[in-house]
PDB file of C-alpha atoms in Angstrom:
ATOM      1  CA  UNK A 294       0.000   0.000   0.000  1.00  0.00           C
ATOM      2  CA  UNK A 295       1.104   3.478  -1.065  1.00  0.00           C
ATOM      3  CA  UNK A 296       4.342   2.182  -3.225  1.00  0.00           C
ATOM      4  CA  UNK A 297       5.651   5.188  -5.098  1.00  0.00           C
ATOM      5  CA  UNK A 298       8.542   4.820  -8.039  1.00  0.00           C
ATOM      6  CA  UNK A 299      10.654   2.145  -9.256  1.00  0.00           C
ATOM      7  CA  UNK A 300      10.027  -1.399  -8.242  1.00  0.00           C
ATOM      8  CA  UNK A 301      12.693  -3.630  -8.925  1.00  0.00           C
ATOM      9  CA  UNK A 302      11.806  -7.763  -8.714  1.00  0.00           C
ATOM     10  CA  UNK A 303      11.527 -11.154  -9.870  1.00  0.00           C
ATOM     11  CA  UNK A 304       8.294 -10.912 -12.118  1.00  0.00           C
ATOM     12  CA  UNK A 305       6.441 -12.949  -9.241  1.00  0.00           C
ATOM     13  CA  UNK A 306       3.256 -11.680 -10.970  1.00  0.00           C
ATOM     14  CA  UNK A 307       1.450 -10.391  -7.797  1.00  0.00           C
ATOM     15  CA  UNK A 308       3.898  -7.239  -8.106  1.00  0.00           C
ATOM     16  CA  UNK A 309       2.284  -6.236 -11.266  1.00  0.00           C
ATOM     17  CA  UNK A 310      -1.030  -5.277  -9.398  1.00  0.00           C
ATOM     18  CA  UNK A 311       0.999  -2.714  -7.689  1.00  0.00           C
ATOM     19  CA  UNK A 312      -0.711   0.890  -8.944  1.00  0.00           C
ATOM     20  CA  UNK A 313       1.025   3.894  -9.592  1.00  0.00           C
ATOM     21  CA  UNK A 314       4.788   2.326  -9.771  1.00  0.00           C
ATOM     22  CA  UNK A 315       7.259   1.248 -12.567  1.00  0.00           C
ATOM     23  CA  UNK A 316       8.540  -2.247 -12.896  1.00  0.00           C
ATOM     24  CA  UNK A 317      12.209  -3.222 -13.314  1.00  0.00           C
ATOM     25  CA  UNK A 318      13.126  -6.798 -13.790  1.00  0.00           C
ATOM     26  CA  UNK A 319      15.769  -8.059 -12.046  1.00  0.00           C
ATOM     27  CA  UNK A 320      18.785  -9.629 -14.388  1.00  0.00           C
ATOM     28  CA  UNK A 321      20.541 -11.622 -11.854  1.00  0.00           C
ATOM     29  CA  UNK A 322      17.571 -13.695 -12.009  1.00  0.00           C
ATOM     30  CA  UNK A 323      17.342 -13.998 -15.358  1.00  0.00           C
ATOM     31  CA  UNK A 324      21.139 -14.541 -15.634  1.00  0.00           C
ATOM     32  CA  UNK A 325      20.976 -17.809 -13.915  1.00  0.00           C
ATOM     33  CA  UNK A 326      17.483 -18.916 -15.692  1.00  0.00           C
ATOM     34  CA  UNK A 327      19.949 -18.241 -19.063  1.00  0.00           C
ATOM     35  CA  UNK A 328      22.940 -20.348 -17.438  1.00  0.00           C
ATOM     36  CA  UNK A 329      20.277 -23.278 -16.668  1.00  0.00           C
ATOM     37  CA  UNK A 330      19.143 -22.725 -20.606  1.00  0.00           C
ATOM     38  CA  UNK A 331      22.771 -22.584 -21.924  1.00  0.00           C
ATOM     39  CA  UNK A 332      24.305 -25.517 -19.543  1.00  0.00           C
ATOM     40  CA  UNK A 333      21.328 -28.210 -19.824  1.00  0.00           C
ATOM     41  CA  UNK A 334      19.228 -27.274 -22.259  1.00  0.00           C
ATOM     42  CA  UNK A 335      22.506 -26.126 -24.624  1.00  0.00           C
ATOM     43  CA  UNK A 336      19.959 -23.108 -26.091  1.00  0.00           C
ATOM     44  CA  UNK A 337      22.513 -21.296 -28.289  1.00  0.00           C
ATOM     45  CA  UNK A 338      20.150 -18.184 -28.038  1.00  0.00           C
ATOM     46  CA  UNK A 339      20.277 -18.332 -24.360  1.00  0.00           C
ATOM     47  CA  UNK A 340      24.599 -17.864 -24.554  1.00  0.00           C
ATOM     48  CA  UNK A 341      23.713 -14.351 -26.812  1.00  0.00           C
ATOM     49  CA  UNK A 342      21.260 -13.295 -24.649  1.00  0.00           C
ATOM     50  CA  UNK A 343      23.581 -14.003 -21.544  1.00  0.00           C
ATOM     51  CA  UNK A 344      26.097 -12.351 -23.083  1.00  0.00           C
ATOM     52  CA  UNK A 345      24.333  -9.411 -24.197  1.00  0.00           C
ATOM     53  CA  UNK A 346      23.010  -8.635 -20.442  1.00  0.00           C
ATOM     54  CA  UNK A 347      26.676  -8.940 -19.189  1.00  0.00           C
ATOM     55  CA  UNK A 348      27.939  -6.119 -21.284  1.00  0.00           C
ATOM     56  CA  UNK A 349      24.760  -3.890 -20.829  1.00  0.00           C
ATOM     57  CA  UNK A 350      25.027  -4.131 -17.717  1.00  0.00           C
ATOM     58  CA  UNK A 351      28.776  -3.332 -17.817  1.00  0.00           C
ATOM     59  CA  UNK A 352      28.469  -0.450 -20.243  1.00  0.00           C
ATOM     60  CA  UNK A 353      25.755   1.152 -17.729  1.00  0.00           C
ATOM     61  CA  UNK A 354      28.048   0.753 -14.914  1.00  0.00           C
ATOM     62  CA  UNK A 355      30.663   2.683 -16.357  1.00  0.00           C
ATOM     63  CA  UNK A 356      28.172   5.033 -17.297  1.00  0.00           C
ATOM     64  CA  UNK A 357      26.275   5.413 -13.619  1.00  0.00           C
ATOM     65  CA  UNK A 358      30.387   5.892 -12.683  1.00  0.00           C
ATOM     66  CA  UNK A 359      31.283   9.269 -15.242  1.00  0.00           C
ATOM     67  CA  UNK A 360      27.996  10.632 -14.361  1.00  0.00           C
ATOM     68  CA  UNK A 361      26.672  10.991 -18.028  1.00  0.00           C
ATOM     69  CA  UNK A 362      23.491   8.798 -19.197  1.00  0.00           C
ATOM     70  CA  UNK A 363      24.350   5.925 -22.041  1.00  0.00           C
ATOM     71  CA  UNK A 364      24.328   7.217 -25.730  1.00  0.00           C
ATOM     72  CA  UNK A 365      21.094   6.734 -27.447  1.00  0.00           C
ATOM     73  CA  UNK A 366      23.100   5.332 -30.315  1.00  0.00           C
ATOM     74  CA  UNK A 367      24.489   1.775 -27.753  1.00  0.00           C
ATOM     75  CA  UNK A 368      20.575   1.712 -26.543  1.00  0.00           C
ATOM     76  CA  UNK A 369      19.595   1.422 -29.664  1.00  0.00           C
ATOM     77  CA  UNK A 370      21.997  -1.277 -30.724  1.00  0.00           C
ATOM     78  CA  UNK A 371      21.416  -2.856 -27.510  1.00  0.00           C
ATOM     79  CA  UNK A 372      17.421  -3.121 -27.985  1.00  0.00           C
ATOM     80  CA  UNK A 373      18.530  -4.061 -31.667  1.00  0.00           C
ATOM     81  CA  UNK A 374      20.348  -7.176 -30.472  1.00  0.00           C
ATOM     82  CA  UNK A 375      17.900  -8.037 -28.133  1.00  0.00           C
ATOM     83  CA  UNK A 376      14.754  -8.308 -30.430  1.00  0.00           C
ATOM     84  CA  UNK A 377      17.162 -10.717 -32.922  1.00  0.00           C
ATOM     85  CA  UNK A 378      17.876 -12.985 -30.140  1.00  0.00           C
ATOM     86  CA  UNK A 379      14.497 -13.172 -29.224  1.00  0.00           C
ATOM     87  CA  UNK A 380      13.279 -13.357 -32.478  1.00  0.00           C
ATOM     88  CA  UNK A 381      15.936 -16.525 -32.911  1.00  0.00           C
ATOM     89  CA  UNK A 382      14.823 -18.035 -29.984  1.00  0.00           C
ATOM     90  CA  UNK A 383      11.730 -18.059 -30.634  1.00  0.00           C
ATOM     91  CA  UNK A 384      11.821 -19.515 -33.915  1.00  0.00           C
ATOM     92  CA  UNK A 385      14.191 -22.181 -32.431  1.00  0.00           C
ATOM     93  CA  UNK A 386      11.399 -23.350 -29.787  1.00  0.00           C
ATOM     94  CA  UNK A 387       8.458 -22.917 -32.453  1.00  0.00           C
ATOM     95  CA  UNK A 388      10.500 -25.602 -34.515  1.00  0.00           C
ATOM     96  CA  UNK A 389      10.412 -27.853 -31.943  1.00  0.00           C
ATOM     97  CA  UNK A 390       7.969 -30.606 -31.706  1.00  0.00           C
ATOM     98  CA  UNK A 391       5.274 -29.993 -29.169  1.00  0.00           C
ATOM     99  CA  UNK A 392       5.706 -31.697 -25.813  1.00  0.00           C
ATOM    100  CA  UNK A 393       1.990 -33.541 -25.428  1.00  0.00           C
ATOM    101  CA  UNK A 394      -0.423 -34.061 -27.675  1.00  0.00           C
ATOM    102  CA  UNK A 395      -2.719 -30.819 -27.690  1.00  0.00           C
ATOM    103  CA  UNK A 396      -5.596 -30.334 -24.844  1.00  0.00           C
ATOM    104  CA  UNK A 397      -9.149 -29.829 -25.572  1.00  0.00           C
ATOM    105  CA  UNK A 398      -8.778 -27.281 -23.360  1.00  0.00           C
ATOM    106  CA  UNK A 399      -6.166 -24.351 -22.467  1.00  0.00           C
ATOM    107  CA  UNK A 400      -2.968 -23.247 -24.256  1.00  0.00           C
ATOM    108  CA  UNK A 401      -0.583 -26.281 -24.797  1.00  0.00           C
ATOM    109  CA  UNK A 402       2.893 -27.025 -21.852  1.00  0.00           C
ATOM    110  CA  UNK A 403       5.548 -24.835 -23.409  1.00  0.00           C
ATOM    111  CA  UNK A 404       9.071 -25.655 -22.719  1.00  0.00           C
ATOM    112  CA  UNK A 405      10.804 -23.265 -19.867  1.00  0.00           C
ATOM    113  CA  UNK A 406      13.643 -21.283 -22.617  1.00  0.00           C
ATOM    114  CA  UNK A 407      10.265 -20.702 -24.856  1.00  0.00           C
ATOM    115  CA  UNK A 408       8.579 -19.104 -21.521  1.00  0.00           C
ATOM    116  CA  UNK A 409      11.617 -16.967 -20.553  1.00  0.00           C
ATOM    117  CA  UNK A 410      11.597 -15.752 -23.785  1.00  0.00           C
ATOM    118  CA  UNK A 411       7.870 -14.789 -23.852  1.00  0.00           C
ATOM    119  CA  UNK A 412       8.526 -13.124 -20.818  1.00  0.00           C
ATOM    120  CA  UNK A 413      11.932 -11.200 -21.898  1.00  0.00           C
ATOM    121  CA  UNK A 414       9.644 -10.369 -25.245  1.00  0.00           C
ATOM    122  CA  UNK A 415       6.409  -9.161 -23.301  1.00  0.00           C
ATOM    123  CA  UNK A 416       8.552  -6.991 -20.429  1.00  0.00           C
ATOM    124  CA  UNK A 417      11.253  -5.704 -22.957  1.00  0.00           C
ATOM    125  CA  UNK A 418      11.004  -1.906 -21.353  1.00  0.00           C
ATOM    126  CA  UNK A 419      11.021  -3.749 -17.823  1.00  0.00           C
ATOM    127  CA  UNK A 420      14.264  -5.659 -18.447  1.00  0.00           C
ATOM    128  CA  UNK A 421      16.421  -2.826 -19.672  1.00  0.00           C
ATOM    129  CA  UNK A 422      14.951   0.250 -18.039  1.00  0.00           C
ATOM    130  CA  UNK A 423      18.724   0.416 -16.045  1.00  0.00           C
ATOM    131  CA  UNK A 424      19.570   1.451 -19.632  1.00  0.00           C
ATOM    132  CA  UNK A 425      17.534   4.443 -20.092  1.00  0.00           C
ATOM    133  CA  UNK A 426      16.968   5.327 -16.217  1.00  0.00           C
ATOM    134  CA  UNK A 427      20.219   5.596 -13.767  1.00  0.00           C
ATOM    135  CA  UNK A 428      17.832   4.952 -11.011  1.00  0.00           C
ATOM    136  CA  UNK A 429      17.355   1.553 -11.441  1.00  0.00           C
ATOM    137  CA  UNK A 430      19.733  -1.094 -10.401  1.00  0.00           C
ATOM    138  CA  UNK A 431      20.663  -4.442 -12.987  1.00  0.00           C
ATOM    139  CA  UNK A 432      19.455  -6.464 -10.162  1.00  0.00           C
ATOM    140  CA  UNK A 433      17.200  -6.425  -7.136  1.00  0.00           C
ATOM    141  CA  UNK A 434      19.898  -8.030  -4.775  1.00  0.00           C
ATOM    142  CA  UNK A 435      20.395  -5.051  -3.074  1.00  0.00           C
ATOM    143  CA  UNK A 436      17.239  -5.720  -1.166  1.00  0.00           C
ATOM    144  CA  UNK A 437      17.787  -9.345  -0.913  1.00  0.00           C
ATOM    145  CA  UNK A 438      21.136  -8.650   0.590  1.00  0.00           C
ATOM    146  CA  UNK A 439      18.891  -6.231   3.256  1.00  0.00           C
ATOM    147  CA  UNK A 440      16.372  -9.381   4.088  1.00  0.00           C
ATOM    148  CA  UNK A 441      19.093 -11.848   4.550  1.00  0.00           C
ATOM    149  CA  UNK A 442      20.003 -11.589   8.376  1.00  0.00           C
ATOM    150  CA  UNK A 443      16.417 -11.523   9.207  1.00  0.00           C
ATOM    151  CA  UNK A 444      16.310 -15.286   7.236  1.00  0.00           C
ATOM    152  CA  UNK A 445      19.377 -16.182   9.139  1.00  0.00           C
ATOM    153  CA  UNK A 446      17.840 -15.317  12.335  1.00  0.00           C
ATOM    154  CA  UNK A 447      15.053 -17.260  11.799  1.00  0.00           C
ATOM    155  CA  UNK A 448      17.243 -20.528  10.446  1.00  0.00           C
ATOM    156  CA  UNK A 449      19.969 -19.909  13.723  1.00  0.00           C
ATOM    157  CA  UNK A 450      16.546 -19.248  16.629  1.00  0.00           C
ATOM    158  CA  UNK A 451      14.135 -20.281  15.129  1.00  0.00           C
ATOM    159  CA  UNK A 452      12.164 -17.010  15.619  1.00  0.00           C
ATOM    160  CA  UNK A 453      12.395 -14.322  18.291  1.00  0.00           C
ATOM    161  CA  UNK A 454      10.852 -14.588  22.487  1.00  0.00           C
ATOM    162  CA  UNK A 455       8.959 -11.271  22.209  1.00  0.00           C
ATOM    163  CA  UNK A 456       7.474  -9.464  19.664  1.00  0.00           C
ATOM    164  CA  UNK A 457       9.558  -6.026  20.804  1.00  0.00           C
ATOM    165  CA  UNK A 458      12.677  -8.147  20.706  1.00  0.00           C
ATOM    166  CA  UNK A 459      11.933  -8.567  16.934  1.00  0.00           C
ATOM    167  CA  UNK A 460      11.249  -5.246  16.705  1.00  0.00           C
ATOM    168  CA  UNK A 461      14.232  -3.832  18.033  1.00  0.00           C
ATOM    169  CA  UNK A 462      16.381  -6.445  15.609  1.00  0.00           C
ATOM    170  CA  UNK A 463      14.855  -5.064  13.178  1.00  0.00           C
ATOM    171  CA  UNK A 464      15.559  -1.415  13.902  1.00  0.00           C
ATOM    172  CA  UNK A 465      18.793  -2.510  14.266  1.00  0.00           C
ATOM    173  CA  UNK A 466      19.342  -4.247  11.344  1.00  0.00           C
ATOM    174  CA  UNK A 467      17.640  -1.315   9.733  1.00  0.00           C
ATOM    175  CA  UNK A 468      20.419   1.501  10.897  1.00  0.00           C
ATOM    176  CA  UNK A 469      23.350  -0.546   9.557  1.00  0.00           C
ATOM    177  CA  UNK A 470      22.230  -1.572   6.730  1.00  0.00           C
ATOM    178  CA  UNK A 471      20.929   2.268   6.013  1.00  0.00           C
ATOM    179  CA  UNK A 472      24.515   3.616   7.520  1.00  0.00           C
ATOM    180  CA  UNK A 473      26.129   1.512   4.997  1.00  0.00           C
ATOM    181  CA  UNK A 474      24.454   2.961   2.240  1.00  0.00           C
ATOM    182  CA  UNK A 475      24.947   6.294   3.650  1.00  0.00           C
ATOM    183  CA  UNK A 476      28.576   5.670   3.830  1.00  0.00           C
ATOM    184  CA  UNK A 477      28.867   6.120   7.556  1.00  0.00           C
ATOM    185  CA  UNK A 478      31.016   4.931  10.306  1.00  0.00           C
ATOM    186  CA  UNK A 479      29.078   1.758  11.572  1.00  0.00           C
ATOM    187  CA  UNK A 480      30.494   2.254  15.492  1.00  0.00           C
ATOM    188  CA  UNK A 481      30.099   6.090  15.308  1.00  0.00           C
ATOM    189  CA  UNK A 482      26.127   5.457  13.619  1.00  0.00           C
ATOM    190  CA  UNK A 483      24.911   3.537  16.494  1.00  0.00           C
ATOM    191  CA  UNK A 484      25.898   5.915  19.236  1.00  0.00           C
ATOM    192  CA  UNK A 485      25.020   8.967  17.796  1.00  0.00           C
ATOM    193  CA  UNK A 486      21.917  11.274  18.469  1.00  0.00           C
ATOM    194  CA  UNK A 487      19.489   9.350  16.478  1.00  0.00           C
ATOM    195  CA  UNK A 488      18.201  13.385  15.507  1.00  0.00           C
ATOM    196  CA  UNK A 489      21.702  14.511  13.332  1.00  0.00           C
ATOM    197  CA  UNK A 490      21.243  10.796  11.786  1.00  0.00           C
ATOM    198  CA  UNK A 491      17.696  11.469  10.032  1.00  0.00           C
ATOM    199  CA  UNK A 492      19.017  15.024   9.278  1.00  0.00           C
ATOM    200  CA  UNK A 493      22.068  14.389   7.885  1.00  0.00           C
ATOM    201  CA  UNK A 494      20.207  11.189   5.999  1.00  0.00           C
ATOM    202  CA  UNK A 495      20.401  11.115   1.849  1.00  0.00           C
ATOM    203  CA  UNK A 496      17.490  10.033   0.092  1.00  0.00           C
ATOM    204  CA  UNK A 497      17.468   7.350  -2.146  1.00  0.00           C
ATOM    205  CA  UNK A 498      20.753   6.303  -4.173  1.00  0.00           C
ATOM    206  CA  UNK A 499      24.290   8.296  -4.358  1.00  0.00           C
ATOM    207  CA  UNK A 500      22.473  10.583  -7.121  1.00  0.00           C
ATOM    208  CA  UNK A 501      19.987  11.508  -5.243  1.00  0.00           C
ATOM    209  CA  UNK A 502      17.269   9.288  -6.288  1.00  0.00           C
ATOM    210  CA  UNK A 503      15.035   7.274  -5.046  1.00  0.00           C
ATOM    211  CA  UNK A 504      14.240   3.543  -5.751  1.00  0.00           C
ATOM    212  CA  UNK A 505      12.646   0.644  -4.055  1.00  0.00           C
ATOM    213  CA  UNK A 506      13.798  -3.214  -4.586  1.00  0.00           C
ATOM    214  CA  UNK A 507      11.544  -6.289  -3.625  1.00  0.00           C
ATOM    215  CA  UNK A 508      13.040  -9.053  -2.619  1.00  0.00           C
ATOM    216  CA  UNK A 509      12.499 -12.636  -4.043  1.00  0.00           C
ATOM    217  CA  UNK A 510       9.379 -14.712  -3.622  1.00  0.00           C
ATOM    218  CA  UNK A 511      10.377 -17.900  -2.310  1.00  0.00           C
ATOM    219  CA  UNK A 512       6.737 -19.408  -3.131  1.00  0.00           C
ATOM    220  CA  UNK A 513       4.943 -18.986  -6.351  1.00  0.00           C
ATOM    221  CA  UNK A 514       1.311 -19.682  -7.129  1.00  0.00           C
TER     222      UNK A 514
END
C-alpha cells in the first residue's frame, strides 16, 4: 500500500497489481534462468542473450560511474540485439515438436527457454529500463542482501521470544544496513543522536534518487 517509483523484482506476478509504480526486472535472475538454458538445455540463443546482459550491464556501470546517461546510439543497438535474439529463440522453440499431444482445453505445456523468452519479449522496457533510467539497479539483490540476516535469524533461533525483541532487531538491522548505504562509520552510527542521523540522511541512491527493490518470492502460485 502506497508504493511510489521504481520497483525492482523477480516478475512474481502479484507485483504487477501494484498501482502507480514502474517495474524493473531483475537480471541476476534472469542470468541464472539463461545459465540453466545454456548448460542443460545447450539453447545457443540463451549464450547471446547471456552475453548481451553482461555487457549492458557493464556499459551502464561505467556510465552510472562518469555521471553521463548511455548514448542513445548503444541503446539502440542494444534493444537491436535483443529483439534478434528473441526473435531466434523463438523460432528455435516454435521448430520444436510440441511436448503432449494438444488439450481440448487451455494453451498447450511450453518448454521453460520458450517461456523466458515470452517473458523477456512481453517486459522488454522492464528488463532494460537500467539502460535508459540511472535509477534503477541491474538487479534487485540489493534488497535481498537487506532481508538476509532476518532469514538467518530465523534458520539460527528459530524465531524471536517477544514481539519487541523482533522489533528492536529489526531497527537494528535497519540503521546498519541504512549507515552503509549512507557511507557512515558503523560504530560512530549507532551511538550517535538518532536526531543529526535522520538530518544528515540522503534520500534514495548516491544521485539523489530514489528507488525501491523487492526481494524474491520464495513461493509462487
Amino acid at each position: 500500500m502506497n508504493v511510489t517509483g521504481i520497483v525492482v523484482h523477480d516478475h512474481w506476478k502479484p507485483y504487477y497489481t501494484l498501482k502507480g509504480v514502474l517495474h524493473a526486472l531483475c537480471n541476476a535472475h534472469h542470468l541464472r534462468e539463461l545459465k540453466a538454458l545454456v548448460e542443460i538445455e545447450k539453447e545457443d540463443w540463451a549464450r547471446r542473450m547471456q552475453r548481451l546482459l553482461r555487457r549492458a550491464c557493464h556499459a551502464a556501470n561505467l556510465a552510472r560511474e562518469q555521471g553521463v546517461p548511455l548514448k542513445p546510439g548503444l541503446i539502440a543497438l542494444i534493444e537491436r540485439c535483443y529483439d534478434a535474439t528473441i526473435a531466434d529463440g523463438l523460432a528455435f522453440h516454435e521448430a520444436q515438436p510440441a511436448l503432449t499431444k494438444p488439450r481440448p482445453r487451455g494453451r498447450p505445456p511450453r518448454r521453460v527457454g520458450h517461456n523466458l523468452l515470452l517473458r523477456l519479449r512481453t517486459r522488454k522496457q522492464d528488463v532494460l529500463r537500467f539502460l535508459t533510467d540511472p535509477r534503477v539497479p541491474f538487479t534487485n539483490n540489493l534488497a535481498e542482501r537487506d532481508g538476509r540476516m532476518m532469514k538467518l535469524r530465523q534458520k539460527i533461533s528459530g524465531g524471536f521470544r517477544s514481539e519487541e525483541g523482533a522489533k528492536d532487531f529489526a531497527v537494528i538491522r535497519s540503521v546498519l544496513s541504512t549507515a552503509r548505504k549512507q557511507g557512515w562509520d558503523i560504530l560512530a552510527t549507532l551511538t550517535a543522536d538518532p536526531a543529526r542521523l535522520i538530518s544528515e540522511l540522503r534520500m534514495g541512491t548516491p544521485d539523489g534518487l530514489t528507488r525501491l527493490a523487492l526481494p524474491r518470492q520464495k513461493q509462487r502460485s
